[in-house]
PDB file of N, CA and C in Angstrom:
ATOM      1  N   MET Q   1      12.873  96.394 -13.838  1.00 77.00           N
ATOM      2  CA  MET Q   1      14.460  96.917 -13.807  1.00 77.00           C
ATOM      3  C   MET Q   1      14.542  98.425 -13.349  1.00 77.00           C
ATOM      4  N   LYS Q   2      13.367  99.160 -13.650  1.00 77.00           N
ATOM      5  CA  LYS Q   2      13.500 100.397 -13.011  1.00 77.00           C
ATOM      6  C   LYS Q   2      13.585 100.374 -11.303  1.00 77.00           C
ATOM      7  N   GLU Q   3      13.180  99.391 -10.925  1.00 83.00           N
ATOM      8  CA  GLU Q   3      13.293  99.383  -9.354  1.00 83.00           C
ATOM      9  C   GLU Q   3      14.546  99.203  -8.912  1.00 83.00           C
ATOM     10  N   LYS Q   4      15.466  98.315  -9.716  1.00 82.00           N
ATOM     11  CA  LYS Q   4      16.720  97.978  -9.357  1.00 82.00           C
ATOM     12  C   LYS Q   4      17.816  99.408  -9.747  1.00 82.00           C
ATOM     13  N   PHE Q   5      17.288 100.003 -10.986  1.00 83.00           N
ATOM     14  CA  PHE Q   5      17.931 101.269 -11.411  1.00 83.00           C
ATOM     15  C   PHE Q   5      17.950 102.103 -10.272  1.00 83.00           C
ATOM     16  N   ASP Q   6      16.833 102.179  -9.783  1.00 79.00           N
ATOM     17  CA  ASP Q   6      16.627 103.427  -8.770  1.00 79.00           C
ATOM     18  C   ASP Q   6      17.429 102.943  -7.469  1.00 79.00           C
ATOM     19  N   MET Q   7      17.084 101.685  -6.941  1.00 80.00           N
ATOM     20  CA  MET Q   7      17.784 101.116  -5.929  1.00 80.00           C
ATOM     21  C   MET Q   7      19.355 101.042  -5.899  1.00 80.00           C
ATOM     22  N   TYR Q   8      19.896 100.481  -6.892  1.00 83.00           N
ATOM     23  CA  TYR Q   8      21.392 100.185  -7.185  1.00 83.00           C
ATOM     24  C   TYR Q   8      22.080 101.484  -7.523  1.00 83.00           C
ATOM     25  N   PHE Q   9      21.315 102.435  -8.392  1.00 87.00           N
ATOM     26  CA  PHE Q   9      22.188 103.399  -8.947  1.00 87.00           C
ATOM     27  C   PHE Q   9      21.877 104.497  -8.302  1.00 87.00           C
ATOM     28  N   VAL Q  10      20.651 105.094  -8.544  1.00 87.00           N
ATOM     29  CA  VAL Q  10      20.100 106.498  -8.092  1.00 87.00           C
ATOM     30  C   VAL Q  10      20.555 106.673  -6.528  1.00 87.00           C
ATOM     31  N   ASN Q  11      20.153 105.710  -5.970  1.00 87.00           N
ATOM     32  CA  ASN Q  11      20.150 105.667  -4.444  1.00 87.00           C
ATOM     33  C   ASN Q  11      21.717 105.713  -4.046  1.00 87.00           C
ATOM     34  N   ILE Q  12      22.670 105.222  -4.765  1.00 88.00           N
ATOM     35  CA  ILE Q  12      23.940 105.297  -4.484  1.00 88.00           C
ATOM     36  C   ILE Q  12      24.477 106.814  -4.724  1.00 88.00           C
ATOM     37  N   LEU Q  13      24.087 107.096  -6.056  1.00 89.00           N
ATOM     38  CA  LEU Q  13      24.615 108.678  -6.172  1.00 89.00           C
ATOM     39  C   LEU Q  13      23.910 109.561  -5.220  1.00 89.00           C
ATOM     40  N   LYS Q  14      22.619 109.369  -4.775  1.00 89.00           N
ATOM     41  CA  LYS Q  14      21.971 110.489  -4.177  1.00 89.00           C
ATOM     42  C   LYS Q  14      22.534 110.279  -2.379  1.00 89.00           C
ATOM     43  N   ASN Q  15      22.488 109.021  -2.196  1.00 88.00           N
ATOM     44  CA  ASN Q  15      22.596 108.939  -0.415  1.00 88.00           C
ATOM     45  C   ASN Q  15      23.902 108.284  -0.176  1.00 88.00           C
ATOM     46  N   ASN Q  16      24.872 107.688  -1.010  1.00 87.00           N
ATOM     47  CA  ASN Q  16      26.188 107.144  -0.590  1.00 87.00           C
ATOM     48  C   ASN Q  16      27.173 107.774  -1.426  1.00 87.00           C
ATOM     49  N   TYR Q  17      27.116 109.191  -1.891  1.00 89.00           N
ATOM     50  CA  TYR Q  17      28.015 109.763  -2.877  1.00 89.00           C
ATOM     51  C   TYR Q  17      29.480 109.420  -2.629  1.00 89.00           C
ATOM     52  N   ALA Q  18      29.718 109.849  -1.341  1.00 91.00           N
ATOM     53  CA  ALA Q  18      31.080 109.735  -0.932  1.00 91.00           C
ATOM     54  C   ALA Q  18      31.330 108.986   0.380  1.00 91.00           C
ATOM     55  N   ASN Q  19      30.470 107.891   0.608  1.00 92.00           N
ATOM     56  CA  ASN Q  19      30.432 107.235   1.951  1.00 92.00           C
ATOM     57  C   ASN Q  19      31.352 106.131   1.704  1.00 92.00           C
ATOM     58  N   PHE Q  20      32.503 106.174   2.385  1.00 94.00           N
ATOM     59  CA  PHE Q  20      33.606 104.949   2.424  1.00 94.00           C
ATOM     60  C   PHE Q  20      33.569 104.155   3.433  1.00 94.00           C
ATOM     61  N   LYS Q  21      32.482 104.527   4.419  1.00 94.00           N
ATOM     62  CA  LYS Q  21      32.199 103.740   5.582  1.00 94.00           C
ATOM     63  C   LYS Q  21      31.022 102.471   5.572  1.00 94.00           C
ATOM     64  N   GLY Q  22      31.191 101.611   5.973  1.00 93.00           N
ATOM     65  CA  GLY Q  22      30.089 100.500   5.871  1.00 93.00           C
ATOM     66  C   GLY Q  22      30.405  99.427   4.922  1.00 93.00           C
ATOM     67  N   ARG Q  23      29.517  98.555   4.601  1.00 94.00           N
ATOM     68  CA  ARG Q  23      29.479  97.604   3.528  1.00 94.00           C
ATOM     69  C   ARG Q  23      28.418  97.809   2.607  1.00 94.00           C
ATOM     70  N   ALA Q  24      28.705  96.939   1.498  1.00 93.00           N
ATOM     71  CA  ALA Q  24      27.949  97.052   0.428  1.00 93.00           C
ATOM     72  C   ALA Q  24      27.889  95.522  -0.265  1.00 93.00           C
ATOM     73  N   ARG Q  25      26.470  95.161  -0.529  1.00 92.00           N
ATOM     74  CA  ARG Q  25      26.300  93.834  -1.105  1.00 92.00           C
ATOM     75  C   ARG Q  25      26.926  93.465  -2.484  1.00 92.00           C
ATOM     76  N   ARG Q  26      26.964  92.396  -2.961  1.00 93.00           N
ATOM     77  CA  ARG Q  26      27.425  92.105  -4.235  1.00 93.00           C
ATOM     78  C   ARG Q  26      26.448  92.694  -5.350  1.00 93.00           C
ATOM     79  N   ALA Q  27      25.348  92.468  -4.987  1.00 92.00           N
ATOM     80  CA  ALA Q  27      24.272  93.092  -6.006  1.00 92.00           C
ATOM     81  C   ALA Q  27      24.205  94.477  -6.263  1.00 92.00           C
ATOM     82  N   GLU Q  28      24.372  95.200  -5.192  1.00 93.00           N
ATOM     83  CA  GLU Q  28      24.474  96.596  -5.131  1.00 93.00           C
ATOM     84  C   GLU Q  28      25.824  97.052  -5.896  1.00 93.00           C
ATOM     85  N   TYR Q  29      26.833  96.485  -5.760  1.00 94.00           N
ATOM     86  CA  TYR Q  29      28.056  96.829  -6.403  1.00 94.00           C
ATOM     87  C   TYR Q  29      28.051  96.368  -7.848  1.00 94.00           C
ATOM     88  N   TRP Q  30      27.589  95.169  -8.296  1.00 95.00           N
ATOM     89  CA  TRP Q  30      27.515  94.697  -9.837  1.00 95.00           C
ATOM     90  C   TRP Q  30      26.502  95.545 -10.287  1.00 95.00           C
ATOM     91  N   TYR Q  31      25.290  95.708  -9.797  1.00 94.00           N
ATOM     92  CA  TYR Q  31      24.286  96.563 -10.716  1.00 94.00           C
ATOM     93  C   TYR Q  31      24.662  97.874 -10.787  1.00 94.00           C
ATOM     94  N   PHE Q  32      25.417  98.772 -10.114  1.00 94.00           N
ATOM     95  CA  PHE Q  32      25.989  99.856 -10.064  1.00 94.00           C
ATOM     96  C   PHE Q  32      26.983  99.786 -11.288  1.00 94.00           C
ATOM     97  N   VAL Q  33      27.768  98.844 -11.305  1.00 94.00           N
ATOM     98  CA  VAL Q  33      28.712  98.823 -12.512  1.00 94.00           C
ATOM     99  C   VAL Q  33      28.076  98.565 -13.815  1.00 94.00           C
ATOM    100  N   LEU Q  34      27.171  97.753 -13.697  1.00 94.00           N
ATOM    101  CA  LEU Q  34      26.226  97.355 -14.867  1.00 94.00           C
ATOM    102  C   LEU Q  34      25.663  98.690 -15.541  1.00 94.00           C
ATOM    103  N   PHE Q  35      24.729  99.357 -14.652  1.00 93.00           N
ATOM    104  CA  PHE Q  35      24.158 100.515 -15.149  1.00 93.00           C
ATOM    105  C   PHE Q  35      25.200 101.748 -15.650  1.00 93.00           C
ATOM    106  N   ASN Q  36      26.251 101.731 -14.859  1.00 93.00           N
ATOM    107  CA  ASN Q  36      27.234 102.605 -15.166  1.00 93.00           C
ATOM    108  C   ASN Q  36      27.870 102.506 -16.484  1.00 93.00           C
ATOM    109  N   VAL Q  37      28.306 101.229 -16.777  1.00 93.00           N
ATOM    110  CA  VAL Q  37      28.744 100.959 -18.080  1.00 93.00           C
ATOM    111  C   VAL Q  37      27.903 101.095 -19.226  1.00 93.00           C
ATOM    112  N   ILE Q  38      26.441 100.950 -19.080  1.00 92.00           N
ATOM    113  CA  ILE Q  38      25.405 100.969 -19.806  1.00 92.00           C
ATOM    114  C   ILE Q  38      25.396 102.503 -20.179  1.00 92.00           C
ATOM    115  N   ILE Q  39      25.278 103.473 -19.283  1.00 91.00           N
ATOM    116  CA  ILE Q  39      25.056 104.773 -19.488  1.00 91.00           C
ATOM    117  C   ILE Q  39      26.294 105.506 -20.030  1.00 91.00           C
ATOM    118  N   ALA Q  40      27.564 105.122 -19.815  1.00 89.00           N
ATOM    119  CA  ALA Q  40      28.660 105.468 -20.291  1.00 89.00           C
ATOM    120  C   ALA Q  40      28.782 105.205 -21.911  1.00 89.00           C
ATOM    121  N   PHE Q  41      28.490 103.875 -22.096  1.00 90.00           N
ATOM    122  CA  PHE Q  41      28.549 103.533 -23.323  1.00 90.00           C
ATOM    123  C   PHE Q  41      27.439 104.419 -24.177  1.00 90.00           C
ATOM    124  N   VAL Q  42      26.314 104.613 -23.942  1.00 91.00           N
ATOM    125  CA  VAL Q  42      25.292 105.124 -24.550  1.00 91.00           C
ATOM    126  C   VAL Q  42      25.604 106.724 -24.589  1.00 91.00           C
ATOM    127  N   LEU Q  43      26.111 107.348 -23.692  1.00 89.00           N
ATOM    128  CA  LEU Q  43      26.602 108.722 -23.630  1.00 89.00           C
ATOM    129  C   LEU Q  43      27.617 108.843 -24.563  1.00 89.00           C
ATOM    130  N   GLY Q  44      28.547 107.734 -24.630  1.00 86.00           N
ATOM    131  CA  GLY Q  44      29.900 107.966 -25.529  1.00 86.00           C
ATOM    132  C   GLY Q  44      29.503 107.770 -26.806  1.00 86.00           C
ATOM    133  N   PHE Q  45      28.476 106.811 -27.010  1.00 89.00           N
ATOM    134  CA  PHE Q  45      27.902 106.768 -28.537  1.00 89.00           C
ATOM    135  C   PHE Q  45      27.314 107.846 -29.085  1.00 89.00           C
ATOM    136  N   ILE Q  46      26.531 108.378 -28.378  1.00 89.00           N
ATOM    137  CA  ILE Q  46      25.532 109.417 -28.893  1.00 89.00           C
ATOM    138  C   ILE Q  46      26.532 110.759 -28.927  1.00 89.00           C
ATOM    139  N   PHE Q  47      27.269 111.004 -28.118  1.00 86.00           N
ATOM    140  CA  PHE Q  47      27.978 112.344 -28.041  1.00 86.00           C
ATOM    141  C   PHE Q  47      29.189 112.182 -28.918  1.00 86.00           C
ATOM    142  N   GLY Q  48      29.555 110.891 -29.177  1.00 83.00           N
ATOM    143  CA  GLY Q  48      30.631 110.700 -30.158  1.00 83.00           C
ATOM    144  C   GLY Q  48      30.228 111.072 -31.556  1.00 83.00           C
ATOM    145  N   LEU Q  49      28.953 110.819 -31.888  1.00 85.00           N
ATOM    146  CA  LEU Q  49      28.248 110.870 -33.322  1.00 85.00           C
ATOM    147  C   LEU Q  49      28.449 112.354 -33.410  1.00 85.00           C
ATOM    148  N   LEU Q  50      28.026 112.897 -32.180  1.00 87.00           N
ATOM    149  CA  LEU Q  50      27.934 114.496 -32.331  1.00 87.00           C
ATOM    150  C   LEU Q  50      29.306 115.347 -31.790  1.00 87.00           C
ATOM    151  N   ASP Q  51      30.267 114.624 -31.911  1.00 83.00           N
ATOM    152  CA  ASP Q  51      31.559 115.305 -31.720  1.00 83.00           C
ATOM    153  C   ASP Q  51      31.594 115.836 -30.483  1.00 83.00           C
ATOM    154  N   LEU Q  52      31.046 115.571 -29.693  1.00 83.00           N
ATOM    155  CA  LEU Q  52      30.865 115.983 -28.090  1.00 83.00           C
ATOM    156  C   LEU Q  52      31.280 115.036 -26.941  1.00 83.00           C
ATOM    157  N   SER Q  53      32.401 114.369 -27.189  1.00 77.00           N
ATOM    158  CA  SER Q  53      32.744 113.139 -26.525  1.00 77.00           C
ATOM    159  C   SER Q  53      33.088 113.485 -25.234  1.00 77.00           C
ATOM    160  N   PHE Q  54      33.393 114.971 -25.016  1.00 82.00           N
ATOM    161  CA  PHE Q  54      33.891 115.286 -23.631  1.00 82.00           C
ATOM    162  C   PHE Q  54      32.703 115.122 -22.427  1.00 82.00           C
ATOM    163  N   VAL Q  55      31.467 115.082 -23.163  1.00 82.00           N
ATOM    164  CA  VAL Q  55      30.262 114.868 -22.200  1.00 82.00           C
ATOM    165  C   VAL Q  55      30.363 113.728 -21.390  1.00 82.00           C
ATOM    166  N   ALA Q  56      30.877 112.610 -22.391  1.00 81.00           N
ATOM    167  CA  ALA Q  56      30.833 111.269 -21.590  1.00 81.00           C
ATOM    168  C   ALA Q  56      32.033 111.098 -20.561  1.00 81.00           C
ATOM    169  N   SER Q  57      33.179 112.133 -20.758  1.00 83.00           N
ATOM    170  CA  SER Q  57      34.145 112.203 -19.736  1.00 83.00           C
ATOM    171  C   SER Q  57      33.803 112.919 -18.753  1.00 83.00           C
ATOM    172  N   LEU Q  58      32.679 113.896 -18.617  1.00 89.00           N
ATOM    173  CA  LEU Q  58      32.272 114.700 -17.648  1.00 89.00           C
ATOM    174  C   LEU Q  58      31.542 113.716 -16.918  1.00 89.00           C
ATOM    175  N   TYR Q  59      30.660 112.633 -17.369  1.00 90.00           N
ATOM    176  CA  TYR Q  59      30.169 111.647 -16.644  1.00 90.00           C
ATOM    177  C   TYR Q  59      30.997 111.025 -15.862  1.00 90.00           C
ATOM    178  N   TRP Q  60      31.828 110.480 -16.503  1.00 89.00           N
ATOM    179  CA  TRP Q  60      32.910 109.532 -15.854  1.00 89.00           C
ATOM    180  C   TRP Q  60      33.549 110.303 -14.635  1.00 89.00           C
ATOM    181  N   LEU Q  61      33.836 111.531 -14.754  1.00 91.00           N
ATOM    182  CA  LEU Q  61      34.119 112.295 -13.594  1.00 91.00           C
ATOM    183  C   LEU Q  61      33.127 112.354 -12.490  1.00 91.00           C
ATOM    184  N   ALA Q  62      31.874 112.533 -12.888  1.00 91.00           N
ATOM    185  CA  ALA Q  62      30.743 112.779 -11.812  1.00 91.00           C
ATOM    186  C   ALA Q  62      30.589 111.499 -11.093  1.00 91.00           C
ATOM    187  N   VAL Q  63      30.860 110.309 -11.688  1.00 94.00           N
ATOM    188  CA  VAL Q  63      30.560 109.023 -10.805  1.00 94.00           C
ATOM    189  C   VAL Q  63      31.862 108.188 -10.373  1.00 94.00           C
ATOM    190  N   PHE Q  64      32.946 109.126 -10.507  1.00 94.00           N
ATOM    191  CA  PHE Q  64      34.230 108.551 -10.137  1.00 94.00           C
ATOM    192  C   PHE Q  64      34.369 108.336  -8.640  1.00 94.00           C
ATOM    193  N   VAL Q  65      33.953 109.315  -7.834  1.00 95.00           N
ATOM    194  CA  VAL Q  65      33.925 109.217  -6.491  1.00 95.00           C
ATOM    195  C   VAL Q  65      32.944 108.205  -5.938  1.00 95.00           C
ATOM    196  N   PRO Q  66      31.819 108.259  -6.271  1.00 94.00           N
ATOM    197  CA  PRO Q  66      30.961 107.191  -5.841  1.00 94.00           C
ATOM    198  C   PRO Q  66      31.336 105.775  -6.373  1.00 94.00           C
ATOM    199  N   SER Q  67      31.973 105.665  -7.351  1.00 95.00           N
ATOM    200  CA  SER Q  67      32.490 104.187  -7.642  1.00 95.00           C
ATOM    201  C   SER Q  67      33.565 103.647  -6.852  1.00 95.00           C
ATOM    202  N   ILE Q  68      34.178 104.641  -6.685  1.00 96.00           N
ATOM    203  CA  ILE Q  68      35.397 104.086  -5.526  1.00 96.00           C
ATOM    204  C   ILE Q  68      34.953 103.793  -4.164  1.00 96.00           C
ATOM    205  N   ALA Q  69      33.912 104.803  -3.891  1.00 95.00           N
ATOM    206  CA  ALA Q  69      33.524 104.724  -2.266  1.00 95.00           C
ATOM    207  C   ALA Q  69      32.661 103.214  -2.222  1.00 95.00           C
ATOM    208  N   LEU Q  70      32.008 102.952  -3.424  1.00 95.00           N
ATOM    209  CA  LEU Q  70      31.141 101.911  -3.413  1.00 95.00           C
ATOM    210  C   LEU Q  70      32.130 100.603  -3.259  1.00 95.00           C
ATOM    211  N   GLY Q  71      33.258 100.594  -4.190  1.00 95.00           N
ATOM    212  CA  GLY Q  71      34.225  99.521  -4.303  1.00 95.00           C
ATOM    213  C   GLY Q  71      34.728  99.392  -2.967  1.00 95.00           C
ATOM    214  N   PHE Q  72      35.091 100.514  -2.125  1.00 95.00           N
ATOM    215  CA  PHE Q  72      35.600 100.298  -0.752  1.00 95.00           C
ATOM    216  C   PHE Q  72      34.480  99.577  -0.039  1.00 95.00           C
ATOM    217  N   ARG Q  73      33.455  99.894   0.134  1.00 95.00           N
ATOM    218  CA  ARG Q  73      32.265  99.458   0.847  1.00 95.00           C
ATOM    219  C   ARG Q  73      32.007  97.872   0.288  1.00 95.00           C
ATOM    220  N   ARG Q  74      32.107  97.599  -0.856  1.00 95.00           N
ATOM    221  CA  ARG Q  74      32.021  96.172  -1.245  1.00 95.00           C
ATOM    222  C   ARG Q  74      33.237  95.425  -0.558  1.00 95.00           C
ATOM    223  N   VAL Q  75      34.338  95.823  -0.867  1.00 96.00           N
ATOM    224  CA  VAL Q  75      35.664  95.029  -0.378  1.00 96.00           C
ATOM    225  C   VAL Q  75      35.487  94.867   1.430  1.00 96.00           C
ATOM    226  N   GLN Q  76      34.974  95.651   1.874  1.00 95.00           N
ATOM    227  CA  GLN Q  76      34.786  95.921   3.501  1.00 95.00           C
ATOM    228  C   GLN Q  76      33.841  94.806   3.738  1.00 95.00           C
ATOM    229  N   ASP Q  77      33.054  94.589   2.886  1.00 95.00           N
ATOM    230  CA  ASP Q  77      31.778  93.488   3.112  1.00 95.00           C
ATOM    231  C   ASP Q  77      32.476  92.316   3.119  1.00 95.00           C
ATOM    232  N   VAL Q  78      33.618  91.983   2.543  1.00 95.00           N
ATOM    233  CA  VAL Q  78      34.254  90.733   2.702  1.00 95.00           C
ATOM    234  C   VAL Q  78      35.146  90.658   3.883  1.00 95.00           C
ATOM    235  N   GLY Q  79      35.384  91.750   4.417  1.00 93.00           N
ATOM    236  CA  GLY Q  79      36.257  91.970   5.641  1.00 93.00           C
ATOM    237  C   GLY Q  79      37.677  92.293   5.394  1.00 93.00           C
ATOM    238  N   LYS Q  80      37.697  92.941   4.585  1.00 95.00           N
ATOM    239  CA  LYS Q  80      39.303  93.499   3.986  1.00 95.00           C
ATOM    240  C   LYS Q  80      39.139  94.837   4.116  1.00 95.00           C
ATOM    241  N   PRO Q  81      40.360  95.655   4.212  1.00 95.00           N
ATOM    242  CA  PRO Q  81      40.368  97.328   4.193  1.00 95.00           C
ATOM    243  C   PRO Q  81      40.008  97.576   2.822  1.00 95.00           C
ATOM    244  N   GLY Q  82      39.367  98.607   2.815  1.00 94.00           N
ATOM    245  CA  GLY Q  82      38.966  99.207   1.576  1.00 94.00           C
ATOM    246  C   GLY Q  82      39.847  99.434   0.486  1.00 94.00           C
ATOM    247  N   TRP Q  83      40.926  99.884   0.755  1.00 95.00           N
ATOM    248  CA  TRP Q  83      41.988 100.151  -0.112  1.00 95.00           C
ATOM    249  C   TRP Q  83      42.496  98.879  -0.943  1.00 95.00           C
ATOM    250  N   PHE Q  84      41.938  97.789  -0.531  1.00 95.00           N
ATOM    251  CA  PHE Q  84      42.557  96.306  -1.449  1.00 95.00           C
ATOM    252  C   PHE Q  84      41.773  96.521  -2.852  1.00 95.00           C
ATOM    253  N   ILE Q  85      40.590  97.581  -2.834  1.00 95.00           N
ATOM    254  CA  ILE Q  85      40.210  97.593  -4.188  1.00 95.00           C
ATOM    255  C   ILE Q  85      41.127  98.142  -5.314  1.00 95.00           C
ATOM    256  N   PHE Q  86      42.133  98.771  -4.759  1.00 96.00           N
ATOM    257  CA  PHE Q  86      43.299  99.179  -5.681  1.00 96.00           C
ATOM    258  C   PHE Q  86      44.028  98.201  -6.289  1.00 96.00           C
ATOM    259  N   ILE Q  87      44.150  96.916  -5.710  1.00 95.00           N
ATOM    260  CA  ILE Q  87      45.147  95.979  -5.962  1.00 95.00           C
ATOM    261  C   ILE Q  87      44.559  95.323  -7.314  1.00 95.00           C
ATOM    262  N   PRO Q  88      44.623  95.163  -8.544  1.00 91.00           N
ATOM    263  CA  PRO Q  88      43.847  94.976  -9.721  1.00 91.00           C
ATOM    264  C   PRO Q  88      43.188  93.477  -9.612  1.00 91.00           C
ATOM    265  N   ILE Q  89      43.961  92.515  -9.570  1.00 95.00           N
ATOM    266  CA  ILE Q  89      43.378  91.140  -9.878  1.00 95.00           C
ATOM    267  C   ILE Q  89      42.580  90.842  -8.396  1.00 95.00           C
ATOM    268  N   TYR Q  90      43.292  91.171  -7.063  1.00 95.00           N
ATOM    269  CA  TYR Q  90      42.827  90.799  -5.994  1.00 95.00           C
ATOM    270  C   TYR Q  90      41.520  91.441  -5.671  1.00 95.00           C
ATOM    271  N   GLY Q  91      41.568  92.663  -6.040  1.00 93.00           N
ATOM    272  CA  GLY Q  91      40.316  93.545  -5.663  1.00 93.00           C
ATOM    273  C   GLY Q  91      39.131  93.005  -6.364  1.00 93.00           C
ATOM    274  N   PHE Q  92      39.238  92.573  -7.754  1.00 94.00           N
ATOM    275  CA  PHE Q  92      38.273  92.113  -8.471  1.00 94.00           C
ATOM    276  C   PHE Q  92      37.836  90.892  -8.010  1.00 94.00           C
ATOM    277  N   ILE Q  93      38.686  89.963  -7.531  1.00 95.00           N
ATOM    278  CA  ILE Q  93      38.288  88.614  -6.891  1.00 95.00           C
ATOM    279  C   ILE Q  93      37.539  89.074  -5.565  1.00 95.00           C
ATOM    280  N   LEU Q  94      37.868  90.103  -4.911  1.00 94.00           N
ATOM    281  CA  LEU Q  94      37.276  90.113  -3.519  1.00 94.00           C
ATOM    282  C   LEU Q  94      35.640  90.820  -3.802  1.00 94.00           C
ATOM    283  N   THR Q  95      35.417  91.519  -4.952  1.00 94.00           N
ATOM    284  CA  THR Q  95      34.240  91.950  -5.251  1.00 94.00           C
ATOM    285  C   THR Q  95      33.363  90.699  -5.558  1.00 94.00           C
ATOM    286  N   LEU Q  96      33.834  89.731  -6.231  1.00 95.00           N
ATOM    287  CA  LEU Q  96      32.999  88.280  -6.662  1.00 95.00           C
ATOM    288  C   LEU Q  96      32.647  87.737  -5.212  1.00 95.00           C
ATOM    289  N   GLN Q  97      33.501  87.750  -4.370  1.00 94.00           N
ATOM    290  CA  GLN Q  97      33.157  86.968  -3.034  1.00 94.00           C
ATOM    291  C   GLN Q  97      31.890  87.248  -2.214  1.00 94.00           C
ATOM    292  N   GLU Q  98      31.307  86.284  -1.841  1.00 93.00           N
ATOM    293  CA  GLU Q  98      30.282  86.756  -0.724  1.00 93.00           C
ATOM    294  C   GLU Q  98      30.740  87.321   0.699  1.00 93.00           C
ATOM    295  N   GLY Q  99      29.836  88.379   0.878  1.00 92.00           N
ATOM    296  CA  GLY Q  99      30.163  89.081   2.175  1.00 92.00           C
ATOM    297  C   GLY Q  99      30.215  88.196   3.415  1.00 92.00           C
ATOM    298  N   GLU Q 100      30.809  88.654   4.446  1.00 92.00           N
ATOM    299  CA  GLU Q 100      31.078  88.001   5.665  1.00 92.00           C
ATOM    300  C   GLU Q 100      29.675  87.990   6.266  1.00 92.00           C
ATOM    301  N   LYS Q 101      29.230  86.843   7.025  1.00 92.00           N
ATOM    302  CA  LYS Q 101      27.990  86.780   7.564  1.00 92.00           C
ATOM    303  C   LYS Q 101      28.151  87.551   8.765  1.00 92.00           C
ATOM    304  N   GLY Q 102      26.859  88.310   9.149  1.00 91.00           N
ATOM    305  CA  GLY Q 102      26.707  88.974  10.472  1.00 91.00           C
ATOM    306  C   GLY Q 102      27.685  90.042  10.488  1.00 91.00           C
ATOM    307  N   ALA Q 103      27.891  91.041  11.525  1.00 91.00           N
ATOM    308  CA  ALA Q 103      28.618  92.176  11.618  1.00 91.00           C
ATOM    309  C   ALA Q 103      30.066  91.722  11.500  1.00 91.00           C
ATOM    310  N   ASN Q 104      30.726  92.783  11.002  1.00 92.00           N
ATOM    311  CA  ASN Q 104      32.252  92.758  10.868  1.00 92.00           C
ATOM    312  C   ASN Q 104      32.828  94.053  11.230  1.00 92.00           C
ATOM    313  N   GLU Q 105      34.167  94.376  11.341  1.00 93.00           N
ATOM    314  CA  GLU Q 105      34.601  95.559  11.975  1.00 93.00           C
ATOM    315  C   GLU Q 105      34.320  96.807  11.107  1.00 93.00           C
ATOM    316  N   TYR Q 106      33.544  96.580  10.018  1.00 93.00           N
ATOM    317  CA  TYR Q 106      33.162  97.794   9.139  1.00 93.00           C
ATOM    318  C   TYR Q 106      31.657  98.062   9.165  1.00 93.00           C
ATOM    319  N   GLY Q 107      30.719  96.996   9.701  1.00 90.00           N
ATOM    320  CA  GLY Q 107      29.493  97.421   9.910  1.00 90.00           C
ATOM    321  C   GLY Q 107      28.778  96.213   9.968  1.00 90.00           C
ATOM    322  N   ALA Q 108      27.289  96.557  10.238  1.00 90.00           N
ATOM    323  CA  ALA Q 108      26.496  95.442  10.080  1.00 90.00           C
ATOM    324  C   ALA Q 108      26.339  94.731   8.756  1.00 90.00           C
ATOM    325  N   ASP Q 109      25.802  93.404   8.720  1.00 90.00           N
ATOM    326  CA  ASP Q 109      25.630  92.813   7.296  1.00 90.00           C
ATOM    327  C   ASP Q 109      24.709  93.455   6.625  1.00 90.00           C
ATOM    328  N   PRO Q 110      25.084  93.867   5.330  1.00 88.00           N
ATOM    329  CA  PRO Q 110      24.104  94.756   4.611  1.00 88.00           C
ATOM    330  C   PRO Q 110      22.764  93.705   4.192  1.00 88.00           C
ATOM    331  N   LYS Q 111      22.927  92.290   4.387  1.00 84.00           N
ATOM    332  CA  LYS Q 111      21.766  91.500   4.055  1.00 84.00           C
ATOM    333  C   LYS Q 111      20.797  91.520   5.000  1.00 84.00           C
ATOM    334  N   GLY Q 112      21.295  92.112   6.257  1.00 76.00           N
ATOM    335  CA  GLY Q 112      20.315  92.075   7.389  1.00 76.00           C
ATOM    336  C   GLY Q 112      19.799  90.852   7.860  1.00 76.00           C
ATOM    337  N   LEU Q 113      20.925  89.815   7.631  1.00 58.00           N
ATOM    338  CA  LEU Q 113      20.656  88.185   8.324  1.00 58.00           C
ATOM    339  C   LEU Q 113      20.968  88.389   9.860  1.00 58.00           C
TER     340      LEU Q 113
END
């Protein structure tokens, strides 16, 4: 699980912090969401007990831009413009779909097929 954490969470924060160009696989997107929710829950719980809940809010602010950027890249993998991530239900449906095979207008296939 540590490899997935490093590959899908740490790597995004280090190398793709505000990268809105390109494509992102479903696994990359959903593992980031999973780790993000777990970390936020743990921080919220621990710092909520200590009456320091603003720390969890600082975490959310820190990962806001990479979350949006990753959402853009995920929707672009399906072949739609990145701003579609802001259309609530449709954006969610797009994140669940398999990406286009081969290159599209947003870049090469992240699966490398």
